[in-house]
Coordinates of C-alpha atoms and ligand atoms in Angstrom, one line a residue:
M9 CA 6.8 22.2 0.0
N10 CA 3.5 21.7 1.7
I11 CA 3.2 22.9 5.3
V12 CA 0.1 22.3 7.4
F13 CA -0.8 24.7 10.2
V14 CA -2.7 23.2 13.1
G15 CA -3.8 24.4 16.4
H16 CA -6.6 25.0 18.8
V17 CA -9.3 27.5 17.6
D18 CA -8.4 31.1 18.5
H19 CA -4.7 30.3 19.3
G20 CA -3.8 32.4 16.2
K21 CA -3.2 30.2 13.3
S22 CA -4.9 32.4 10.7
T23 CA -3.2 35.5 12.1
L24 CA 0.1 33.8 11.9
L25 CA -0.4 32.8 8.3
G26 CA -1.6 36.3 7.4
R27 CA 1.4 37.8 9.1
L28 CA 3.8 35.4 7.4
L29 CA 2.3 36.2 4.0
H30 CA 2.5 39.9 4.8
D31 CA 6.0 40.1 6.2
T32 CA 7.4 38.1 3.4
G33 CA 5.9 40.3 0.7
N34 CA 3.4 37.7 -0.5
I35 CA 0.4 40.0 -0.2
P36 CA -0.6 41.8 -3.4
K37 CA 0.1 45.5 -3.4
G38 CA -2.7 47.5 -1.9
K39 CA -4.5 44.6 -0.3
L40 CA -3.5 45.5 3.2
E41 CA -4.6 49.1 2.8
E42 CA -7.8 48.0 1.2
I43 CA -8.7 45.7 4.1
K44 CA -7.6 48.2 6.7
E45 CA -9.8 50.8 5.1
R46 CA -12.7 48.4 5.0
C47 CA -12.3 47.6 8.7
R48 CA -12.1 51.3 9.5
K49 CA -15.4 52.0 7.7
N50 CA -17.1 49.1 9.5
S51 CA -15.6 50.1 12.8
K52 CA -13.9 46.8 13.1
A53 CA -10.5 46.1 14.4
F54 CA -8.0 45.0 11.7
E55 CA -6.9 41.5 11.9
Y56 CA -4.0 39.9 10.0
A57 CA -6.3 36.9 9.5
F58 CA -8.5 39.0 7.3
L59 CA -5.6 39.1 4.8
L60 CA -5.9 35.4 4.5
D61 CA -9.6 35.4 4.3
A62 CA -9.5 38.1 1.6
L63 CA -7.1 36.0 -0.3
K64 CA -9.4 33.0 0.0
D65 CA -12.5 35.1 -0.6
E66 CA -14.0 33.8 2.5
Q67 CA -14.1 36.8 4.7
S68 CA -17.8 36.6 5.3
Q69 CA -17.6 33.3 7.0
G70 CA -15.3 34.6 9.8
I71 CA -13.6 31.3 10.1
T72 CA -12.3 29.1 7.4
I73 CA -14.1 25.8 7.5
D74 CA -12.4 23.8 4.8
T75 CA -8.9 22.8 4.3
A76 CA -7.7 25.9 2.6
R77 CA -4.4 26.6 1.0
C78 CA -2.4 29.6 0.2
F79 CA 0.8 29.9 -1.8
F80 CA 3.8 31.6 -0.5
T81 CA 7.4 32.1 -1.6
S82 CA 10.4 32.6 0.5
K83 CA 13.9 33.4 -0.8
K84 CA 14.6 29.7 -0.7
R85 CA 11.6 28.0 -2.2
D86 CA 7.8 27.9 -2.9
Y87 CA 5.4 26.8 -0.2
I88 CA 1.8 25.7 0.0
L89 CA 0.5 26.5 3.4
I90 CA -2.5 24.5 4.4
D91 CA -4.8 25.9 7.0
A92 CA -6.5 23.0 8.6
P93 CA -9.3 23.8 11.0
G94 CA -11.7 21.3 9.4
H95 CA -10.2 18.2 10.7
I96 CA -12.5 15.8 9.0
D97 CA -11.6 17.1 5.5
F98 CA -8.0 17.5 6.4
L99 CA -7.7 14.0 7.6
K100 CA -9.7 12.6 4.7
N101 CA -7.5 14.5 2.3
M102 CA -4.3 13.5 4.0
V103 CA -5.1 9.8 4.3
S104 CA -6.7 9.5 0.8
G105 CA -3.7 11.2 -0.8
A106 CA -5.6 14.3 -2.0
A107 CA -3.3 16.4 0.1
R108 CA 0.1 15.7 1.6
A109 CA 2.0 17.8 4.1
D110 CA 5.8 17.6 4.3
A111 CA 5.9 19.4 7.6
A112 CA 3.6 20.9 10.2
V113 CA 3.5 24.0 12.3
L114 CA 1.6 23.6 15.6
V115 CA 0.3 26.8 17.2
I116 CA -0.1 27.2 20.9
D117 CA -1.5 30.3 22.7
A118 CA 1.1 31.3 25.3
H119 CA -1.5 33.0 27.3
E120 CA -4.0 30.1 27.4
G121 CA -1.3 27.5 27.5
I122 CA -1.5 23.9 26.3
Q123 CA -5.0 22.7 25.8
E124 CA -6.2 19.2 25.4
N125 CA -6.7 20.1 21.7
S126 CA -3.0 21.0 21.4
K127 CA -2.1 17.5 22.5
R128 CA -4.6 16.0 20.1
H129 CA -3.0 18.0 17.2
G130 CA 0.3 16.6 18.2
Y131 CA -1.2 13.1 18.1
L132 CA -2.7 13.8 14.7
L133 CA 0.7 14.6 13.3
S134 CA 2.1 11.4 14.6
M135 CA -0.8 9.4 13.1
L136 CA -0.3 11.0 9.7
G137 CA 3.4 10.2 9.9
I138 CA 4.4 13.8 9.5
K139 CA 8.0 13.8 10.8
Q140 CA 9.0 17.4 10.6
A141 CA 7.3 19.9 12.8
A142 CA 7.7 23.2 14.6
V143 CA 5.8 24.6 17.5
C144 CA 4.9 28.3 17.6
V145 CA 4.2 29.6 21.0
N146 CA 2.0 32.5 19.9
K147 CA 0.6 35.6 21.6
M148 CA 3.9 36.2 23.4
D149 CA 2.8 39.9 23.6
M150 CA 0.0 38.9 25.9
A151 CA 2.4 36.9 28.0
K152 CA 4.6 39.9 28.4
Y153 CA 7.2 38.2 26.2
S154 CA 8.1 36.2 29.3
E155 CA 10.9 33.7 28.8
K156 CA 9.7 31.6 31.7
K157 CA 6.2 31.3 30.3
F158 CA 7.7 30.2 27.0
E159 CA 10.1 27.7 28.7
D160 CA 7.3 26.2 30.8
I161 CA 5.2 25.5 27.7
K162 CA 8.2 24.2 25.8
K163 CA 9.1 21.8 28.6
E164 CA 5.6 20.5 29.1
F165 CA 4.8 20.1 25.4
S166 CA 8.1 18.5 24.5
A167 CA 7.6 15.9 27.1
F168 CA 4.2 15.1 25.6
L169 CA 5.4 15.1 22.0
S170 CA 8.3 12.8 22.8
K171 CA 5.9 10.2 24.1
I172 CA 4.2 10.1 20.8
D173 CA 7.4 10.2 18.8
V174 CA 7.1 13.7 17.4
K175 CA 10.3 15.6 17.6
P176 CA 9.8 19.3 16.7
K177 CA 12.7 21.0 14.9
A178 CA 12.1 24.2 16.9
F179 CA 10.0 25.9 19.6
I180 CA 9.5 29.5 18.6
P181 CA 8.1 32.2 20.7
V182 CA 6.1 34.5 18.4
S183 CA 3.5 37.2 18.4
A184 CA 1.6 36.8 15.2
R185 CA -0.2 40.1 15.8
E186 CA 3.0 42.1 16.4
G187 CA 5.1 40.2 13.9
D188 CA 7.7 39.0 16.4
N189 CA 9.9 36.1 15.2
V190 CA 7.5 35.4 12.3
A191 CA 9.6 36.6 9.4
N192 CA 11.5 39.2 11.4
R193 CA 13.6 38.7 14.5
S194 CA 11.9 40.1 17.6
K195 CA 13.6 42.9 19.5
K196 CA 11.4 42.2 22.5
M197 CA 12.7 38.7 23.1
N198 CA 16.4 39.0 23.0
W199 CA 16.6 36.0 25.3
Y200 CA 15.5 33.8 22.3
K201 CA 18.4 32.9 20.1
G202 CA 16.8 30.3 17.8
M203 CA 15.3 30.6 14.4
T204 CA 12.3 32.7 13.3
L205 CA 9.3 30.9 11.9
L206 CA 10.4 31.7 8.3
Q207 CA 13.9 30.4 9.0
T208 CA 12.5 27.3 10.5
L209 CA 10.3 26.6 7.4
D210 CA 13.3 27.1 5.2
S211 CA 15.3 24.7 7.3
F212 CA 12.8 21.8 6.7
I213 CA 14.2 19.2 4.5
E214 CA 12.5 18.7 1.2
A215 CA 11.4 15.3 0.2
K216 CA 13.5 13.8 -2.6
K217 CA 12.4 14.5 -6.1
L218 CA 10.2 11.6 -7.3
D219 CA 12.6 10.9 -10.2
K220 CA 15.5 10.5 -7.7
K221 CA 13.7 8.0 -5.5
P222 CA 13.9 4.2 -5.9
F223 CA 12.0 2.9 -9.0
R224 CA 8.4 1.8 -8.4
M225 CA 5.9 0.8 -11.1
P226 CA 2.8 -1.0 -10.0
V227 CA 2.0 -3.4 -12.9
Q228 CA -1.4 -2.4 -14.4
D229 CA -1.6 -5.0 -17.1
I230 CA 0.2 -7.4 -19.3
Y231 CA -0.5 -7.2 -23.0
K232 CA 0.4 -9.4 -25.8
F233 CA 1.3 -8.2 -29.3
T234 CA -1.1 -9.7 -31.7
D235 CA 0.9 -9.3 -34.9
L236 CA 1.6 -12.5 -36.7
G237 CA 4.7 -14.2 -35.4
D238 CA 5.2 -11.6 -32.7
D239 CA 4.8 -13.2 -29.3
R240 CA 6.4 -10.4 -27.2
R241 CA 4.5 -9.3 -24.1
L242 CA 4.2 -5.8 -22.8
I243 CA 4.3 -5.0 -19.0
A244 CA 2.3 -1.8 -18.6
G245 CA 1.8 0.6 -15.7
R246 CA 2.5 4.1 -14.4
I247 CA 5.9 4.9 -13.0
E248 CA 5.2 6.3 -9.6
E249 CA 8.7 7.0 -8.5
G250 CA 12.2 6.8 -9.9
S251 CA 13.2 6.1 -13.4
V252 CA 14.4 3.3 -15.6
S253 CA 16.3 2.7 -18.8
A254 CA 16.4 -0.1 -21.3
G255 CA 19.0 -2.6 -20.1
D256 CA 18.1 -2.2 -16.4
D257 CA 17.8 -5.4 -14.4
I258 CA 14.4 -5.5 -12.7
I259 CA 12.5 -7.5 -10.1
F260 CA 8.8 -7.9 -9.4
Y261 CA 7.4 -8.0 -5.9
P262 CA 5.9 -10.1 -4.4
S263 CA 6.7 -12.9 -7.0
L264 CA 10.4 -12.0 -6.9
K265 CA 10.6 -12.7 -10.7
R266 CA 13.6 -11.2 -12.3
S267 CA 14.3 -10.0 -15.8
K268 CA 15.9 -7.2 -17.8
I269 CA 14.2 -4.3 -19.7
K270 CA 14.6 -4.9 -23.4
S271 CA 12.7 -1.9 -24.6
I272 CA 10.4 0.9 -23.4
E273 CA 7.4 1.3 -25.5
M274 CA 5.0 4.2 -25.9
F275 CA 2.0 4.1 -28.1
N276 CA 2.3 6.4 -31.1
S277 CA 5.7 7.7 -30.1
P278 CA 9.3 6.8 -31.0
E279 CA 11.2 4.3 -28.9
M280 CA 12.5 5.9 -25.7
K281 CA 15.7 4.9 -23.9
S282 CA 14.7 5.9 -20.4
F283 CA 11.7 7.0 -18.5
G284 CA 10.8 8.8 -15.2
S285 CA 8.1 9.2 -12.7
G286 CA 4.5 10.2 -13.4
L287 CA 4.4 8.5 -16.8
S288 CA 2.4 5.6 -18.0
T289 CA 4.4 3.3 -20.2
S290 CA 5.1 -0.3 -21.0
F291 CA 8.1 -2.5 -21.3
T292 CA 9.3 -5.6 -23.1
L293 CA 11.6 -7.9 -21.2
T294 CA 14.6 -9.8 -22.4
K295 CA 13.5 -13.0 -20.6
E296 CA 9.7 -13.5 -20.3
V297 CA 8.5 -14.0 -16.7
Y298 CA 5.1 -14.7 -15.4
V299 CA 3.9 -11.7 -13.4
Q300 CA 0.5 -10.5 -12.5
P301 CA -1.2 -7.1 -12.5
G302 CA -0.8 -5.7 -9.0
E303 CA 2.8 -6.6 -8.6
I304 CA 5.4 -3.8 -8.1
M305 CA 8.2 -3.6 -10.6
C306 CA 11.5 -2.4 -9.1
K307 CA 15.1 -2.2 -10.1
T308 CA 17.4 -5.0 -8.8
K309 CA 20.3 -2.7 -8.1
E310 CA 18.3 -0.4 -5.8
K311 CA 18.5 -1.4 -2.2
S312 CA 15.2 -0.2 -0.9
A313 CA 12.9 -3.0 -1.8
P314 CA 9.2 -2.9 -1.1
Q315 CA 7.9 -5.1 1.7
C316 CA 6.0 -8.2 0.9
G317 CA 3.7 -10.2 3.0
H318 CA 0.2 -10.7 4.4
A319 CA 0.1 -8.1 7.1
F320 CA 1.0 -4.5 7.8
H321 CA 0.3 -1.7 10.2
A322 CA -1.8 1.2 8.9
N323 CA -3.7 4.3 9.9
I324 CA -7.2 4.2 8.4
F325 CA -9.6 7.1 7.9
W326 CA -13.1 5.6 7.9
M327 CA -15.9 7.1 5.9
G328 CA -18.2 4.1 5.6
K329 CA -21.8 4.2 6.7
E330 CA -21.3 0.9 8.5
P331 CA -18.4 0.9 11.1
L332 CA -15.2 -0.8 10.3
V333 CA -15.0 -4.0 12.3
A334 CA -12.3 -6.5 12.9
N335 CA -12.3 -9.8 11.0
K336 CA -14.8 -8.7 8.4
E337 CA -13.6 -8.9 4.9
Y338 CA -13.1 -5.8 2.8
K339 CA -11.8 -5.4 -0.7
L340 CA -8.4 -3.7 -0.5
K341 CA -6.8 -1.8 -3.4
L342 CA -3.2 -0.8 -3.2
G343 CA -1.5 0.6 -6.2
T344 CA -2.8 -1.7 -8.9
A345 CA -3.1 -4.7 -6.5
K346 CA -6.6 -5.9 -5.4
T347 CA -7.2 -8.4 -2.8
Y348 CA -9.4 -9.1 0.2
A349 CA -8.3 -8.0 3.7
K350 CA -9.4 -8.1 7.3
V351 CA -8.6 -5.7 10.1
K352 CA -6.9 -8.0 12.6
S353 CA -6.7 -5.6 15.5
V354 CA -7.7 -2.0 16.2
N355 CA -5.1 -0.4 18.3
R356 CA -6.1 3.2 18.8
V357 CA -9.0 5.2 17.5
L358 CA -9.1 9.0 17.0
D359 CA -12.3 10.9 16.5
A360 CA -11.5 13.2 13.6
S361 CA -13.8 16.0 14.7
S362 CA -13.1 16.1 18.4
L363 CA -9.6 14.5 18.0
K364 CA -10.3 12.5 21.1
V365 CA -8.3 9.3 21.3
N366 CA -9.9 6.0 22.4
V367 CA -7.7 3.0 23.1
A368 CA -10.5 0.7 24.1
K369 CA -12.7 0.7 20.9
L370 CA -13.1 -2.4 18.9
Q371 CA -14.7 -0.8 15.9
V372 CA -14.1 2.3 13.9
D373 CA -17.0 4.6 13.2
R374 CA -17.5 7.1 10.4
H375 CA -15.0 10.0 10.5
E376 CA -12.6 8.2 12.9
V377 CA -9.0 7.4 12.3
A378 CA -7.7 4.2 13.6
E379 CA -4.3 2.6 14.0
C380 CA -4.9 -1.0 12.8
T381 CA -3.2 -4.1 11.7
I382 CA -4.4 -5.4 8.4
E383 CA -4.1 -8.9 7.1
T384 CA -4.6 -9.6 3.4
I385 CA -5.8 -12.9 1.9
R386 CA -3.0 -12.9 -0.7
P387 CA 0.5 -11.7 -0.1
I388 CA 1.1 -8.3 -1.5
A389 CA 3.9 -5.9 -2.0
F390 CA 3.8 -2.4 -0.4
D391 CA 5.9 0.4 1.1
A392 CA 5.6 2.4 4.2
I393 CA 4.1 5.8 3.3
S394 CA 7.4 7.5 4.3
D395 CA 9.2 5.5 1.6
C396 CA 6.7 5.7 -1.3
E397 CA 3.4 7.6 -1.5
A398 CA 1.8 5.6 -4.2
T399 CA 2.5 2.1 -2.8
G400 CA 2.1 3.1 0.8
R401 CA -1.5 4.0 0.5
F402 CA -4.6 1.9 0.0
V403 CA -8.4 2.1 0.0
L404 CA -10.9 -0.3 1.6
V405 CA -14.1 -1.0 -0.3
D406 CA -17.2 -2.1 1.6
S407 CA -20.4 -3.0 -0.3
Y408 CA -19.0 -1.6 -3.6
E409 CA -18.2 1.8 -2.1
I410 CA -14.8 3.2 -1.0
A411 CA -15.3 3.2 2.7
G412 CA -11.9 4.0 4.0
G413 CA -8.4 5.2 3.0
G414 CA -5.3 4.2 4.8
I415 CA -1.6 4.8 5.0
I416 CA 0.9 2.1 5.8
T417 CA 3.2 2.7 8.6
G418 CA 5.1 -0.5 8.4
A419 CA 5.0 -4.3 7.9
S420 CA 3.6 -6.5 10.6
K421 CA 5.4 -9.7 11.7
N422 CA 2.2 -11.2 12.9
G423 CA 0.8 -12.0 9.5
R424 CA -0.2 -15.5 8.4
P425 CA 2.7 -17.7 7.8
E426 CA 4.0 -17.9 4.2
L427 CA 3.5 -21.1 2.3
K428 CA 7.0 -22.4 2.9
E429 CA 6.6 -22.0 6.7
K430 CA 3.2 -23.8 6.6
V431 CA 4.8 -26.7 4.7
Q432 CA 7.6 -26.9 7.3
M433 CA 5.1 -26.9 10.1
R434 CA 3.1 -29.6 8.4
D435 CA 6.1 -31.8 8.1
I436 CA 7.0 -31.3 11.7
K437 CA 3.6 -32.1 12.9
W438 CA 2.9 -35.0 10.4
V439 CA 2.5 -38.3 12.2
K440 CA 4.1 -40.7 9.7
S441 CA 2.3 -43.8 8.4
G442 CA 3.5 -47.0 10.1
I443 CA 4.3 -48.5 6.7
K444 CA 7.6 -47.2 5.3
A445 CA 7.7 -45.7 1.8
S446 CA 10.2 -48.4 0.8
K447 CA 7.8 -51.0 1.8
R448 CA 5.0 -49.5 -0.3
L449 CA 7.3 -49.2 -3.2
A450 CA 8.1 -52.9 -2.9
K451 CA 4.4 -53.6 -2.9
Y452 CA 3.3 -51.4 -5.7
G453 CA 6.4 -51.6 -7.8
H454 CA 6.2 -47.9 -8.6
K455 CA 7.3 -44.7 -6.9
P456 CA 4.5 -42.3 -6.1
Q457 CA 4.2 -39.5 -8.7
L458 CA 1.9 -36.7 -9.8
I459 CA 0.7 -36.2 -13.3
L460 CA -0.9 -32.8 -13.4
I461 CA -3.1 -31.9 -16.3
T462 CA -4.0 -28.3 -16.9
G463 CA -5.1 -26.0 -19.7
K464 CA -8.0 -23.7 -20.4
R465 CA -11.5 -24.7 -19.3
N466 CA -13.4 -27.5 -21.2
E467 CA -10.4 -28.8 -23.0
N468 CA -11.0 -32.5 -22.6
K469 CA -8.7 -32.7 -19.5
I470 CA -11.0 -34.9 -17.5
R471 CA -11.5 -37.4 -20.2
I472 CA -7.8 -37.6 -20.8
A473 CA -7.1 -38.0 -17.1
R474 CA -9.6 -40.8 -16.7
K475 CA -8.2 -42.6 -19.7
L476 CA -4.7 -42.2 -18.3
E477 CA -5.9 -43.6 -14.9
E478 CA -7.4 -46.6 -16.7
L479 CA -4.3 -47.3 -18.7
L480 CA -2.0 -47.0 -15.7
S481 CA -4.2 -49.1 -13.6
N482 CA -4.2 -51.8 -16.3
K483 CA -0.5 -51.7 -16.2
G484 CA -0.5 -52.4 -12.4
Y485 CA 0.0 -48.8 -11.2
P486 CA -1.9 -47.8 -8.1
A487 CA -3.5 -45.0 -10.1
Y488 CA -6.0 -42.5 -8.8
Y489 CA -7.7 -39.6 -10.6
I490 CA -8.8 -36.5 -8.7
G491 CA -10.1 -33.2 -10.0
I492 CA -9.8 -29.9 -8.1
R493 CA -13.6 -29.7 -8.1
S494 CA -13.7 -32.7 -5.7
V495 CA -11.7 -30.7 -3.3
I496 CA -13.6 -27.4 -3.8
Y497 CA -16.9 -28.9 -3.0
G498 CA -15.7 -31.1 -0.2
V499 CA -12.6 -30.1 1.8
D500 CA -13.2 -26.4 0.8
S501 CA -16.9 -26.3 1.5
D502 CA -16.2 -23.5 4.0
I503 CA -14.7 -21.2 1.4
R504 CA -16.7 -21.5 -1.8
S505 CA -15.9 -18.2 -3.5
A506 CA -13.6 -19.5 -6.1
E507 CA -12.2 -16.1 -7.1
R508 CA -11.6 -14.7 -3.7
Y509 CA -10.1 -17.9 -2.3
R510 CA -8.3 -19.1 -5.3
E511 CA -5.0 -19.4 -3.5
E512 CA -6.5 -21.3 -0.6
H513 CA -8.4 -23.7 -2.9
L514 CA -5.1 -24.4 -4.6
R515 CA -3.2 -24.9 -1.4
R516 CA -5.7 -27.3 -0.1
F517 CA -5.9 -29.2 -3.4
A518 CA -2.1 -29.6 -3.3
E519 CA -2.2 -30.8 0.3
V520 CA -4.7 -33.4 -0.7
L521 CA -2.5 -34.5 -3.6
N522 CA 0.4 -34.7 -1.1
I523 CA -1.5 -37.1 1.1
L524 CA -2.4 -39.3 -1.9
L525 CA 1.2 -39.3 -2.9
D526 CA 2.3 -40.1 0.6
A527 CA 0.0 -43.1 0.4
G528 CA 2.1 -44.3 -2.5
L529 CA -0.3 -43.6 -5.3
T530 CA 0.2 -42.6 -8.9
V531 CA -2.0 -39.5 -8.9
I532 CA -3.5 -38.0 -11.9
A533 CA -4.9 -34.5 -11.2
T534 CA -6.8 -31.9 -13.2
A535 CA -7.2 -28.2 -12.6
S536 CA -8.0 -25.5 -15.2
D537 CA -6.1 -22.3 -15.8
L538 CA -3.1 -23.1 -13.7
H539 CA -0.3 -20.6 -14.1
E540 CA 3.4 -20.5 -13.3
D541 CA 3.0 -19.4 -9.7
D542 CA 0.3 -22.1 -9.1
I543 CA 2.7 -24.8 -10.4
E544 CA 5.4 -23.4 -8.2
K545 CA 3.1 -23.5 -5.1
I546 CA 2.0 -27.1 -5.8
K547 CA 5.7 -28.0 -6.2
T548 CA 6.4 -26.4 -2.8
I549 CA 3.7 -28.4 -1.2
I550 CA 4.3 -31.8 -2.7
E551 CA 8.1 -31.2 -2.3
I552 CA 9.7 -34.6 -2.7
H553 CA 7.5 -36.2 -5.2
K554 CA 7.9 -36.3 -9.0
I555 CA 5.6 -34.2 -11.0
T556 CA 4.8 -34.1 -14.7
V557 CA 2.9 -31.0 -16.0
A558 CA 0.8 -31.7 -19.1
L559 CA -0.9 -28.8 -20.8
V560 CA -3.9 -29.4 -23.0
G561 CA -4.6 -26.8 -25.8
D562 CA -2.9 -23.4 -26.2
N563 CA 0.3 -23.0 -24.2
Y564 CA -0.3 -19.8 -22.3
F565 CA 2.7 -20.3 -20.1
V566 CA 5.5 -17.7 -20.5
E567 CA 7.9 -19.6 -18.4
N568 CA 9.2 -23.1 -19.2
L569 CA 7.2 -25.1 -16.6
V570 CA 5.2 -27.3 -18.9
D571 CA 6.7 -30.8 -19.6
L572 CA 4.3 -31.9 -22.2
E573 CA 2.0 -30.0 -24.6
I574 CA -1.1 -31.9 -25.9
P575 CA -3.2 -30.4 -28.8
K576 CA -6.7 -29.8 -27.7
D577 CA -8.4 -32.0 -30.4
R578 CA -6.2 -35.1 -29.6
E579 CA -8.3 -38.2 -28.7
P580 CA -8.1 -38.9 -25.0
I581 CA -6.6 -42.3 -25.6
D582 CA -3.8 -40.8 -27.8
A583 CA -3.3 -38.0 -25.3
A584 CA -3.0 -40.6 -22.5
R585 CA -0.6 -42.7 -24.4
T586 CA 1.6 -39.6 -25.1
I587 CA 1.8 -39.0 -21.4
L588 CA 2.6 -42.6 -20.7
K589 CA 5.4 -42.4 -23.3
Y590 CA 6.8 -39.3 -21.8
N591 CA 7.0 -41.1 -18.5
N592 CA 8.5 -44.2 -20.0
V593 CA 5.6 -46.4 -19.1
I594 CA 5.2 -47.5 -22.6
K595 CA 7.7 -47.4 -25.4
K596 CA 5.6 -46.4 -28.5
Ligands
GDP630 P1 -7.3 30.7 14.7 O1 -8.6 30.3 15.1 O2 -6.2 29.9 15.4 O3 -7.1 30.9 13.3 O4 -7.0 32.2 15.4 P2 -7.0 33.6 14.8 O5 -5.8 33.8 14.0 O6 -8.4 33.9 14.2 O7 -6.8 34.5 16.1 C1 -7.8 34.5 17.2 C2 -7.7 35.8 17.9 O8 -6.4 35.9 18.6 C3 -7.9 37.0 17.1 O9 -8.6 37.9 17.7 C4 -6.4 37.5 16.9 O10 -6.3 38.9 16.8 C5 -5.8 37.1 18.2 N1 -4.4 36.9 18.0 C6 -3.8 36.1 17.1 N2 -2.4 36.2 17.3 C7 -2.2 37.0 18.3 C8 -1.0 37.6 18.9 O11 0.1 37.2 18.6 N3 -1.2 38.4 19.9 C9 -2.4 38.8 20.3 N4 -2.5 39.7 21.3 N5 -3.5 38.4 19.8 C10 -3.4 37.5 18.8

């Protein structure tokens, strides 16, 4: 279990750590005597903190400047104690995932009382989402072991902590120097009936073992077997939490595609039946589904699903040379997912070196931690950091460098509306044409419909589409051909970047198609490289109209969404006639 010790300088953190190690027998034999002897020779008063320094080999520096760890074992379990005076490194490590504390001990000097810094430390814990904490009121010897002094501090500090949603498990009056209530119960404070520091540490609840947590595997890649006649696909990734077995029902987020694990495959090793966290592996599925790298694979049976959406609340530690500003686009990497994201609002900013909190800042400077709301361009799946470490953490990239690390504290309801909601809103706001659809039908003699031609790039699609338009027009259909390019360079001229805004290009393209269909036309549209989810989106947008999906060239779809396959070397006229036949426009 990892425990971080925080507190104002000189309030006795290192002494407390040294004392704890000593009183629990975690100091190597002879070390104490060796240091005492050294102190005597140098006419220096012995400090328990030296024990710690000696262990860390940093005695010369007087104070520890980096996040330092020491190991310690109680009767109950092993601990890593993190001494964190260097806030910048500590915050960076905590937010980036290099270090993680399960609980915190906050040290306050009874003599000096609560300092501004003590409050900032409390706030720090709340920002890092550390839920378990204990407060040691130290140097009780200097406060004459006064119950009143202790109670006053406890009252004032509890009131502050409750405001920031930190509920300490215990307030413990201790003297690190004298060893009161550290590992041994104090005889000088009989009025205190609570736990010692050691008992408190042992009472903290351990995080569940990763294997026992709900299954999470961010999809790294999808491979295809290349052996002749073998068209199985492998879904590959690293199992972050939980475990799976062949036969388990699974679901991918955010696409919500479902399937079942057929087999678990490992390169160069015999077939395995089940697998647990920390391992990279790949799966074959009983039913092929279209999923993309970046999705999170989960088990259907497990209740705790990741959240999906465009927006979440996060605490970001910023390291970038340029400040983090609202509404600028950054690349966001979360698990294996990559997308672009903007900070929609900066709520509170904490200076990591002074720990000062600023609620009025609009940007986040280097070495500041900020509570923000993030909005992503694409919907993504994520967890709150308290639910899953690996999928509750992300980095922001600015100008090709990692400029910030963040932990997700929860989903935000104020994200952009999902596609379905957008379509609903459009339908509500749509001012209908004065001419009824039935009247148009009577005039044209044909219901509006969409023939969507896709396939890899440069596969003759446009020539086929134009031929089809000609043939349909000759037959009296109100045919109209449109390629996605016409939309990208017109309607979409504000968002050129094809890669970054792929989703939005597609959405607008489908909206344009929808208008043409509403006008009663027989629309022939082309767009390269459409996939299952693209087709589903287009179908959501054009809702009520009939659609035929024709695919030119290799069929790369894994789900059955293609109505018609057309070989890539087929003459446009023949291909167009095949489509007409499929739609019963011509007989042979
Ligand atoms: P840190 O900066 O929080 O790590 O504080 P240190 O552990 O270095 O302690 C600062 C000073 O307070 C040192 O001189 C310690 O000897 C002293 N100190 C620490 N704990 C106690 C205590 O319980 N009682 C008394 N009287 N002095 C203490």
